[in-house]
Coordinates of C-alpha atoms in Angstrom, one line a residue:
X1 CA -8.7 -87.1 -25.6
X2 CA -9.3 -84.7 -22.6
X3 CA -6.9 -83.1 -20.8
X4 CA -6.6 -83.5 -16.9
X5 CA -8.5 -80.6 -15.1
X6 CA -5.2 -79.8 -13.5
X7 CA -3.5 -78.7 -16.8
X8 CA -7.0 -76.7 -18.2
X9 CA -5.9 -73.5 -18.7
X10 CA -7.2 -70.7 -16.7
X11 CA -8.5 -67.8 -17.5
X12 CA -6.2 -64.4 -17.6
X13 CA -7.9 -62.2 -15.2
X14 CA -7.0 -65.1 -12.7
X15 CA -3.2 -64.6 -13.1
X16 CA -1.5 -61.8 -10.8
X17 CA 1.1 -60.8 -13.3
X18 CA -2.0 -60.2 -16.2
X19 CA -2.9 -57.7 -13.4
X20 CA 0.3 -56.2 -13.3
X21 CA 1.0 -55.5 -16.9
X22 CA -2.4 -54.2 -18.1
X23 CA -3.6 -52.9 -14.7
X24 CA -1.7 -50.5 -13.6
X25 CA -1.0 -48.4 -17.2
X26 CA -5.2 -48.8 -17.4
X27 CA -4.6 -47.4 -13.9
X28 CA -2.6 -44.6 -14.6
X29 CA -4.8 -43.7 -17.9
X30 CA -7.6 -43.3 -15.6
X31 CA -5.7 -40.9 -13.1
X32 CA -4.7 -39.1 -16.6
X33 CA -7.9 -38.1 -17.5
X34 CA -9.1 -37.7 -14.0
X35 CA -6.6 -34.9 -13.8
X36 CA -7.0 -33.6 -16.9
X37 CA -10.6 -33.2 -16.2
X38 CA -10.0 -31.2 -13.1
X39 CA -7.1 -29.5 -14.6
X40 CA -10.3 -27.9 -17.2
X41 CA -13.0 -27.5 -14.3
X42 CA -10.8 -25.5 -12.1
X43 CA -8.8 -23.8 -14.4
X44 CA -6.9 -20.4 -12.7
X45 CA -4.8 -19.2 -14.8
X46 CA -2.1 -17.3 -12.6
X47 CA -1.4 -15.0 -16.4
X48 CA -3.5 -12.1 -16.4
X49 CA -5.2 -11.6 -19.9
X50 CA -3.8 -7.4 -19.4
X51 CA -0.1 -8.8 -18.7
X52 CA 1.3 -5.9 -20.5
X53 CA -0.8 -2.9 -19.4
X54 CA -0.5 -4.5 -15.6
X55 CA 3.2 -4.2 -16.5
X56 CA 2.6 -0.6 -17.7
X57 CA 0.3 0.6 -15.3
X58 CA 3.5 -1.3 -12.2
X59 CA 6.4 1.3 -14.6
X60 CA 3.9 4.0 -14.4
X61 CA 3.1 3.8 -10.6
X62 CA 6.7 3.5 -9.8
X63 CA 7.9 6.6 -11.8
X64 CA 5.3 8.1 -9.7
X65 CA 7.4 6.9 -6.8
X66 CA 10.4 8.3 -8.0
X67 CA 8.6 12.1 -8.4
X68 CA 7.6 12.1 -4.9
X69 CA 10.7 11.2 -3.5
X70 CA 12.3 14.0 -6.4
X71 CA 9.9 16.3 -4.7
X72 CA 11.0 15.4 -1.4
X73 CA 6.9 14.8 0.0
X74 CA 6.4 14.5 3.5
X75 CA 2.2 13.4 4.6
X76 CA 1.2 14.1 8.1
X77 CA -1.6 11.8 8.3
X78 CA -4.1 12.1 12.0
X79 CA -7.4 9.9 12.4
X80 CA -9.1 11.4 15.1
X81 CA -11.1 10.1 17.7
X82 CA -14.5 11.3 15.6
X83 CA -13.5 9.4 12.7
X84 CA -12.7 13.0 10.3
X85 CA -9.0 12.1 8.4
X86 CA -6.7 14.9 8.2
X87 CA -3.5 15.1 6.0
X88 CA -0.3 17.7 6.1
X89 CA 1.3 17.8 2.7
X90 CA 4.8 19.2 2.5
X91 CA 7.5 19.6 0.4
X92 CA 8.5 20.9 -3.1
X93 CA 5.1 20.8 -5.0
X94 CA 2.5 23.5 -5.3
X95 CA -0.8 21.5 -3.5
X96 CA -3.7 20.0 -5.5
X97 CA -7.0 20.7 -4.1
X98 CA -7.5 16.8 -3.6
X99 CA -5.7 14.0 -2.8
X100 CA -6.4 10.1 -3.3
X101 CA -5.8 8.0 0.4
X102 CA -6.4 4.6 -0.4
X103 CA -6.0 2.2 3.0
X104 CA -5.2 -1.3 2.1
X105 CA -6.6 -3.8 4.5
X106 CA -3.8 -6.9 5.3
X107 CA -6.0 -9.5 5.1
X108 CA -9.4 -8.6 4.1
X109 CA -10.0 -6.9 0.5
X110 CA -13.8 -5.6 1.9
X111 CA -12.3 -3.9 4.2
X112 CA -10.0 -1.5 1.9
X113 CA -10.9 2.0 1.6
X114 CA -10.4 4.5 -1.0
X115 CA -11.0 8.2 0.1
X116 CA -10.9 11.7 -1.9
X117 CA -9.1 14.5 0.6
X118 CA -10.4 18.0 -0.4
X119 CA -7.6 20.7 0.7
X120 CA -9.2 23.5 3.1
X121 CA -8.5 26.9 3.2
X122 CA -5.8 26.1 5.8
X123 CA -3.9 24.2 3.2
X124 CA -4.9 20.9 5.5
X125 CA -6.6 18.3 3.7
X126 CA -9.8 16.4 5.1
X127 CA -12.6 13.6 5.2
X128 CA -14.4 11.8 7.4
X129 CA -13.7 7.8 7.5
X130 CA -16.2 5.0 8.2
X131 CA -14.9 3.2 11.5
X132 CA -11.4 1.7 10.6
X133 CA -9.9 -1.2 11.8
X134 CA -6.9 -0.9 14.6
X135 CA -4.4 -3.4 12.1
X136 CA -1.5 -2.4 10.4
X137 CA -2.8 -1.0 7.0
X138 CA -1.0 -0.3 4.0
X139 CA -1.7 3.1 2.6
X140 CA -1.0 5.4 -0.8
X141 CA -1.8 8.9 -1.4
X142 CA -1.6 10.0 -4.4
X143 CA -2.4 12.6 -6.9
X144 CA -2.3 12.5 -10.7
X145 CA 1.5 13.2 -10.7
X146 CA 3.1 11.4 -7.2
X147 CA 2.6 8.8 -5.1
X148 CA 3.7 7.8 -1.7
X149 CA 2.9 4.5 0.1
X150 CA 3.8 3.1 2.7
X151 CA 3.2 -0.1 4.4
X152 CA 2.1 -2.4 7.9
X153 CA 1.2 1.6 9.4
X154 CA -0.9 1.6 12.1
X155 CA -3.5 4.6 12.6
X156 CA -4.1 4.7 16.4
X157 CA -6.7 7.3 17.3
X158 CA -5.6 10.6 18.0
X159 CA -2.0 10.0 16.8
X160 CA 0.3 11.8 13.8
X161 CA 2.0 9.5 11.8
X162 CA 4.4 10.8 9.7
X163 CA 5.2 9.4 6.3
X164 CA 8.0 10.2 3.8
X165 CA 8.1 9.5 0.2
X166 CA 10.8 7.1 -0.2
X167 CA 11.6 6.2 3.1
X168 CA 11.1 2.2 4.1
X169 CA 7.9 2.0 6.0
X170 CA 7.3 -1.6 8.2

């Protein structure tokens, strides 16, 4: 006996609800291991492998802070028109005979610049600076014992900016 061709079953990959139980878990397997993959060929860890001497080096570089405002620095800091960087130091601390300047560009890390100030005979210190950008830089001089920063400071030719240890800079 053969059965009408009306009541033959058909096959399962014909039925919408077959698609709707297996597909879409098969679906979201596939977007699992999709994501996984990318999750392993782009992998950024935002963890530093030096967490804890990052942390250090942050404690040591703010006590640093704290010792120039203790010793009550002042920088006078001019960029001339012929590029040569001059720096004032004042304030309750016998002068090294150099000095670390390090300008932070805002946006560009090839632009930063890290220069060594040699003190003069005048007590001034000075060096010469490749061309610098007219943008708001931020900037740190420091010796082995202090630091001051201070941030968003434009150099315009010519001018003094004054910057005190401490003191908000924007």
């Amino acid at each position: 006996m053969s059965l009408p061709t009306s009541l033959k079953p058909t096959p399962a990959w014909h039925e919408p609800l077959v698609w709707l139980v297996f597909g879409i878990p098969a679906l979201t397997v596939v977007a699992g291991l999709i994501t996984v993959w990318i999750a392993v060929q782009r992998a950024d860890s935002n963890v530093a492998e030096d967490y804890y001497k990052r942390g250090l080096a942050i404690n040591r570089s703010l006590d640093r802070e704290a010792r120039a405002q203790a010793l009550e620095l002042v920088a006078e800091v001019r960029l001339s028109a012929d590029r040569s960087l001059t720096l004032r130091l004042s304030g309750k601390v016998s002068p090294p005979e150099s000095i670390l300047l390090t300008l932070t560009h805002p946006v560009h890390a090839e632009q930063d610049r890290r220069l060594v100030l040699q003190r003069g005979n005048d007590g001034l210190y000075r060096a010469v600076a490749a061309p610098i950008a007219r943008v708001a830089w931020d900037l740190a001089i420091e010796s082995l014992d202090w630091r001051i920063t201070a941030r968003h400071l434009a150099l315009p030719d010519g001018a003094q900016v004054r910057i005190a240890a401490g003191s908000p800079q924007h």
